[in-house]
């Protein structure tokens, strides 16, 4: 009976051509193709945990590989997709759009199956426990030094550096749990993400999800990737200067932006300031009372810990001194892999090409792994976002080999050169 029911359901599915599907790529009319099945996500997009825009960025396209990349539990997600199913690709249609290299797509999907069989998506909880312990020990050490030696300037400067390291490493840990790469159950990753992002860092987890997943699905694609939309302070790539030039918009002398990049410490410092209110607005807009409570706990913890030594105003200054010191660290680590790479408007490329053309790696060493939170393996991370980072180096040779087979340049460079490439 079950087989008969499935057959009956399949027989009544509508058949669609790519020409028809590609017409449904608007904000209020979004169709996706996943494993040759066609889904109308228009009415459901606002409830998507990764945000509406992520779906809109793939509307009218094949989303098979991005769907698999971003969801560690596809069987559970299928339960949400089932009511949205409206049909499938017609028998004569390719599984992807005709302009995509079908052999490349097949090879990448085979690579993923190989990596899954190697258990590369299984996390070593001991690794992440040590990382978490490092963060807590740095914060505890800062408080103990303050307790024993007082709040003089030398002590304040020293504990600021300890707290900066703790905050930067917290950024990398929240990135891990935000991508659901530590625990097998997504709900535990979500809980841990709230704790690390909101309580340890004082920022909204919802805001991070809203922006970061857009970056992942369309890296360096303007204007879909919010990480390269830094106007009006910085204009990146080829299309943004043209856009501002045609509209005769000139807030700053953009020919000197590589110089005031240093004056402002980094685009990340600007990013944190200019998007501070945006983060709060999105939090309230989404009615995320959880985020508001968690972020409040960050400030309460700091006032309890450091308030007796610095007072309320002094504690606020300490918080933002640490944020200011952390900003260039995180900025250089996150931007060095993308800013120097290819930027374009939408070209609807396959998943492998989209990620590799917009991303580069940094040479591996123990220090580079620690300093970047393993984001020196940015290519592997972008191809397999839910993979625990301690496995990136194991799959890198396989990714490099696949890129060589299909003529894609796999860029790997020294870290200092990568830092310089941001400015160049």
XYZ file of C-alpha atoms in Angstrom:
424
model
C 0.000 0.000 0.000
C 2.827 2.375 0.859
C 4.466 1.712 -2.495
C 1.169 2.237 -4.252
C 0.636 5.523 -2.419
C 4.111 6.748 -3.374
C 3.477 5.757 -6.988
C 0.166 7.579 -6.955
C 1.820 10.710 -5.520
C 4.647 10.591 -8.057
C 2.195 10.098 -10.946
C 0.317 13.271 -10.034
C 3.398 15.491 -9.702
C 3.523 18.276 -12.283
C 6.432 18.302 -14.718
C 8.395 21.516 -15.216
C 11.110 22.739 -17.552
C 14.017 24.910 -16.468
C 12.574 27.731 -18.552
C 9.417 27.679 -16.430
C 11.287 27.335 -13.127
C 13.642 30.226 -13.833
C 10.709 32.613 -14.117
C 9.946 32.098 -10.408
C 12.883 34.030 -8.980
C 11.174 37.043 -7.417
C 10.832 38.129 -3.784
C 7.203 36.988 -3.630
C 7.534 34.065 -6.046
C 10.323 31.619 -5.236
C 10.790 28.119 -6.619
C 13.762 25.861 -5.863
C 14.970 22.589 -7.359
C 16.445 19.996 -4.980
C 17.310 16.529 -6.297
C 15.117 17.183 -9.364
C 12.097 17.973 -7.152
C 10.504 21.418 -7.523
C 9.445 23.309 -4.390
C 7.458 26.511 -4.057
C 8.907 28.183 -0.924
C 7.266 31.593 -1.431
C 4.809 31.443 1.478
C 7.233 29.611 3.791
C 10.327 31.780 3.238
C 9.678 34.048 6.235
C 9.822 31.009 8.542
C 13.122 29.733 7.152
C 15.614 29.537 10.080
C 18.412 30.881 7.876
C 16.359 33.865 6.773
C 14.206 34.666 3.758
C 16.989 36.133 1.664
C 18.982 32.895 1.564
C 16.092 31.239 -0.268
C 15.597 34.243 -2.516
C 19.258 34.098 -3.559
C 18.630 30.632 -5.051
C 15.121 31.197 -6.382
C 14.746 29.778 -9.869
C 17.939 27.722 -9.564
C 19.115 24.233 -8.699
C 19.764 24.248 -4.942
C 20.685 20.577 -4.465
C 24.282 21.062 -3.369
C 23.702 24.164 -1.252
C 20.793 22.413 0.485
C 23.006 19.445 1.357
C 25.878 21.686 2.392
C 23.916 23.795 4.864
C 21.764 21.103 6.523
C 23.429 18.390 8.636
C 20.089 16.596 9.133
C 18.487 16.554 5.657
C 15.928 13.890 6.602
C 14.429 16.201 9.221
C 14.429 19.169 6.836
C 12.609 17.041 4.272
C 9.618 17.004 6.612
C 9.345 20.776 6.128
C 9.897 20.496 2.386
C 7.252 17.856 1.747
C 4.208 20.228 1.917
C 6.051 22.631 -0.420
C 6.575 20.062 -3.178
C 4.754 21.063 -6.387
C 6.398 18.885 -9.031
C 9.624 17.691 -10.553
C 11.832 18.276 -13.538
C 10.482 16.943 -16.798
C 12.156 13.690 -17.958
C 14.092 15.418 -20.739
C 15.533 18.118 -18.471
C 19.043 18.064 -17.031
C 19.366 17.837 -13.238
C 21.041 21.262 -13.299
C 20.716 24.250 -15.584
C 22.174 23.515 -19.026
C 25.077 25.966 -18.749
C 26.509 24.129 -15.713
C 29.131 21.401 -16.097
C 27.177 18.264 -15.219
C 30.334 16.143 -14.868
C 31.822 18.631 -12.390
C 28.605 18.561 -10.365
C 28.587 14.746 -10.350
C 32.255 14.632 -9.318
C 31.661 17.015 -6.435
C 28.659 15.026 -5.220
C 30.758 11.872 -5.384
C 33.477 13.645 -3.373
C 30.929 14.462 -0.700
C 29.837 10.827 -0.529
C 33.468 9.755 -0.109
C 34.030 12.305 2.658
C 30.862 11.198 4.437
C 32.041 7.588 4.288
C 35.313 8.736 5.925
C 33.253 10.145 8.869
C 34.632 13.620 8.238
C 31.389 15.180 9.513
C 31.785 13.595 12.962
C 33.108 16.037 15.557
C 35.791 15.332 18.124
C 34.064 16.714 21.225
C 37.361 16.680 23.138
C 38.812 19.177 20.667
C 35.955 21.625 21.158
C 35.936 21.101 24.931
C 39.598 22.170 25.085
C 38.815 25.184 22.921
C 35.942 26.164 25.211
C 38.148 25.633 28.283
C 40.764 27.958 26.774
C 38.175 30.740 26.524
C 36.975 30.341 30.112
C 40.523 30.108 31.493
C 41.533 33.355 29.775
C 38.532 35.178 31.260
C 39.199 33.679 34.707
C 42.898 34.597 34.503
C 42.010 38.190 33.635
C 39.763 38.459 36.685
C 42.332 36.824 39.014
C 45.077 39.225 37.880
C 42.726 42.150 38.460
C 41.784 40.775 41.888
C 45.384 40.358 43.033
C 47.095 43.372 41.417
C 44.380 46.037 41.240
C 43.105 48.097 38.339
C 46.166 50.168 37.415
C 46.964 50.971 33.795
C 49.538 48.167 33.255
C 47.111 45.589 34.638
C 44.211 47.004 32.605
C 46.221 46.861 29.384
C 47.388 43.310 30.109
C 43.937 41.929 30.942
C 42.545 43.716 27.871
C 44.846 41.598 25.727
C 43.820 38.428 27.582
C 40.144 39.280 27.071
C 40.814 40.103 23.409
C 42.250 36.627 22.849
C 39.266 35.134 24.674
C 36.814 37.121 22.553
C 38.527 36.226 19.280
C 38.569 32.539 20.173
C 34.899 32.855 21.185
C 34.226 34.214 17.688
C 35.676 31.064 16.191
C 33.718 28.816 18.564
C 30.417 30.568 17.853
C 31.210 30.128 14.164
C 31.527 26.374 14.742
C 28.235 25.986 16.589
C 26.509 28.473 14.281
C 27.280 26.097 11.430
C 25.928 23.139 13.442
C 29.285 21.375 13.243
C 29.835 20.231 16.857
C 26.810 18.278 18.096
C 24.906 15.653 16.115
C 21.569 17.237 17.061
C 20.989 20.689 15.604
C 19.070 21.867 18.664
C 22.159 21.497 20.899
C 24.209 23.507 18.416
C 21.537 26.218 18.493
C 21.552 26.343 22.298
C 25.354 26.497 22.411
C 25.331 29.195 19.725
C 23.082 31.363 21.892
C 25.418 30.870 24.836
C 28.647 31.631 22.993
C 27.468 34.399 20.646
C 25.092 36.174 23.016
C 26.449 35.444 26.508
C 30.187 35.251 25.842
C 30.329 37.876 23.063
C 27.290 40.095 23.631
C 26.017 39.922 20.037
C 22.810 38.609 18.513
C 22.897 35.041 17.208
C 19.888 35.783 14.971
C 21.716 38.708 13.409
C 24.747 36.518 12.675
C 22.574 33.823 11.082
C 20.736 36.396 9.003
C 23.926 37.804 7.488
C 26.409 34.942 7.533
C 24.349 32.354 5.689
C 23.752 34.835 2.866
C 27.522 35.178 2.590
C 27.974 31.408 2.482
C 25.480 30.630 -0.255
C 26.626 33.462 -2.553
C 30.184 34.517 -1.560
C 31.492 37.622 -3.320
C 28.286 37.923 -5.359
C 27.116 41.547 -5.293
C 24.693 42.531 -3.830
C 23.694 39.126 -2.420
C 26.755 38.751 -0.164
C 26.424 41.313 2.666
C 30.103 40.871 3.605
C 31.251 42.715 0.466
C 28.541 45.383 0.632
C 30.514 47.847 2.791
C 29.306 51.049 1.171
C 29.464 53.924 1.563
C 32.807 53.635 3.428
C 34.420 50.986 1.204
C 33.676 50.065 -2.411
C 34.841 46.613 -3.480
C 35.133 44.784 -6.797
C 34.246 46.202 -10.204
C 30.490 46.788 -10.079
C 30.226 48.851 -6.871
C 32.475 51.726 -8.074
C 30.536 51.817 -11.353
C 27.220 51.956 -9.478
C 28.397 54.846 -7.291
C 30.010 56.589 -10.253
C 26.871 56.532 -12.392
C 24.823 57.935 -9.527
C 27.558 60.481 -8.788
C 27.725 59.351 -5.168
C 30.979 60.228 -3.421
C 30.983 60.350 0.372
C 34.732 59.830 0.672
C 37.778 59.910 -1.613
C 37.576 56.238 -2.601
C 40.957 56.355 -4.333
C 42.418 56.544 -0.826
C 40.295 53.832 0.784
C 43.312 51.535 1.123
C 44.838 54.182 3.395
C 41.882 54.869 5.659
C 41.441 51.117 5.875
C 44.393 51.350 8.289
C 43.166 54.544 9.957
C 39.937 52.789 10.835
C 41.926 49.745 11.977
C 39.924 47.543 9.624
C 36.633 47.299 7.774
C 35.563 45.025 10.610
C 35.827 47.886 13.102
C 33.665 49.955 10.786
C 31.439 46.932 10.284
C 30.907 46.499 14.033
C 30.049 50.168 14.512
C 27.842 50.647 11.445
C 25.931 47.402 12.017
C 25.634 47.672 15.810
C 22.162 49.195 15.562
C 21.251 46.870 12.696
C 21.995 43.906 14.936
C 19.717 45.259 17.633
C 17.009 46.179 15.095
C 16.963 42.681 13.620
C 16.808 41.234 17.112
C 13.731 43.291 17.946
C 12.258 42.840 14.473
C 12.410 39.055 14.865
C 10.961 39.356 18.386
C 13.865 37.263 19.639
C 13.388 37.723 23.359
C 15.916 34.932 23.836
C 18.625 36.946 22.112
C 17.774 40.064 24.118
C 17.974 38.108 27.388
C 21.202 36.333 26.421
C 22.910 39.560 25.287
C 21.807 41.266 28.497
C 23.486 38.474 30.454
C 26.794 39.352 28.778
C 26.696 42.906 30.160
C 25.422 41.749 33.551
C 28.328 39.306 33.795
C 30.871 41.998 32.923
C 29.371 44.476 35.402
C 29.443 41.863 38.177
C 32.992 40.748 37.340
C 34.674 44.064 36.538
C 32.244 46.652 37.951
C 33.731 46.596 41.481
C 37.114 47.646 40.034
C 36.145 50.032 37.225
C 32.579 51.127 37.948
C 29.811 51.034 35.349
C 31.328 53.594 32.974
C 34.803 52.101 33.249
C 33.453 48.608 32.581
C 31.694 49.831 29.442
C 34.983 51.365 28.269
C 36.771 48.079 28.981
C 34.207 46.156 26.939
C 34.639 48.400 23.924
C 38.415 48.555 24.266
C 38.436 44.764 23.985
C 36.040 44.909 21.009
C 38.276 47.511 19.363
C 41.363 45.324 19.814
C 39.517 42.237 18.573
C 38.145 43.948 15.453
C 41.287 43.955 13.263
C 42.092 40.361 14.227
C 38.699 39.053 13.128
C 38.601 41.413 10.137
C 41.879 40.253 8.666
C 41.102 36.582 9.291
C 37.672 36.751 7.657
C 38.520 39.142 4.813
C 41.875 37.716 3.668
C 40.169 34.722 2.060
C 37.574 36.666 0.074
C 38.430 40.337 -0.532
C 41.350 39.570 -2.910
C 39.337 36.986 -4.843
C 36.913 37.260 -7.745
C 33.835 39.444 -7.192
C 30.910 39.573 -9.581
C 27.195 39.949 -9.935
C 25.055 36.789 -10.111
C 26.426 34.227 -12.592
C 24.505 31.143 -11.369
C 27.529 28.852 -11.235
C 27.671 25.383 -9.736
C 28.400 25.060 -5.982
C 32.069 24.066 -6.344
C 32.943 26.879 -8.767
C 30.973 29.460 -6.773
C 32.975 28.731 -3.635
C 36.453 28.140 -5.088
C 36.477 31.234 -7.325
C 35.540 33.473 -4.382
C 37.763 31.869 -1.726
C 41.416 31.145 -0.986
C 43.291 29.210 1.689
C 46.180 30.180 3.959
C 49.149 27.905 4.567
C 48.781 25.495 7.458
C 50.795 25.673 10.666
C 49.910 25.202 14.313
C 49.891 28.970 14.847
C 47.864 29.680 11.686
C 45.276 27.072 12.687
C 44.920 28.637 16.142
C 45.085 32.277 15.052
C 42.425 31.819 12.349
C 40.220 29.234 14.062
C 41.060 26.927 11.111
C 39.599 29.468 8.694
C 42.911 29.191 6.887
C 41.062 26.262 5.268
C 38.353 28.567 3.989
C 37.804 26.648 0.732
C 36.998 23.427 2.555
C 34.849 25.295 5.042
C 32.811 26.924 2.289
C 32.304 23.680 0.425
C 31.358 21.765 3.591
C 30.113 24.336 6.158
C 28.848 21.747 8.653
C 32.156 19.855 8.767
C 34.062 20.133 12.088
C 37.098 22.295 11.449
C 39.634 19.831 12.798
C 38.938 17.703 9.696
C 39.561 20.369 7.050
C 43.206 19.433 6.531
C 42.214 15.804 5.923
C 39.887 16.604 3.021
C 41.980 19.432 1.525
C 44.039 17.121 -0.760
C 40.835 15.624 -2.184
C 39.389 19.088 -2.864
C 42.644 20.249 -4.442
C 42.664 17.187 -6.716
C 39.070 17.803 -7.840
C 39.857 21.450 -8.597
C 42.881 20.423 -10.669
C 40.762 17.923 -12.631
C 38.299 20.633 -13.657
C 40.751 23.503 -14.155
C 39.741 25.501 -11.082
C 42.579 27.394 -9.393
C 43.021 26.290 -5.776
C 44.731 29.276 -4.147
C 46.885 28.705 -1.055
C 49.156 31.494 0.211
C 51.206 32.629 3.251
C 49.205 34.526 5.870
C 51.202 37.785 5.750
C 50.847 37.919 1.989
C 47.113 37.326 2.404
C 46.905 40.261 4.828
C 48.693 42.473 2.307
C 46.411 41.327 -0.501
C 43.420 42.847 1.303
C 44.980 46.291 0.967
C 46.390 45.680 -2.508
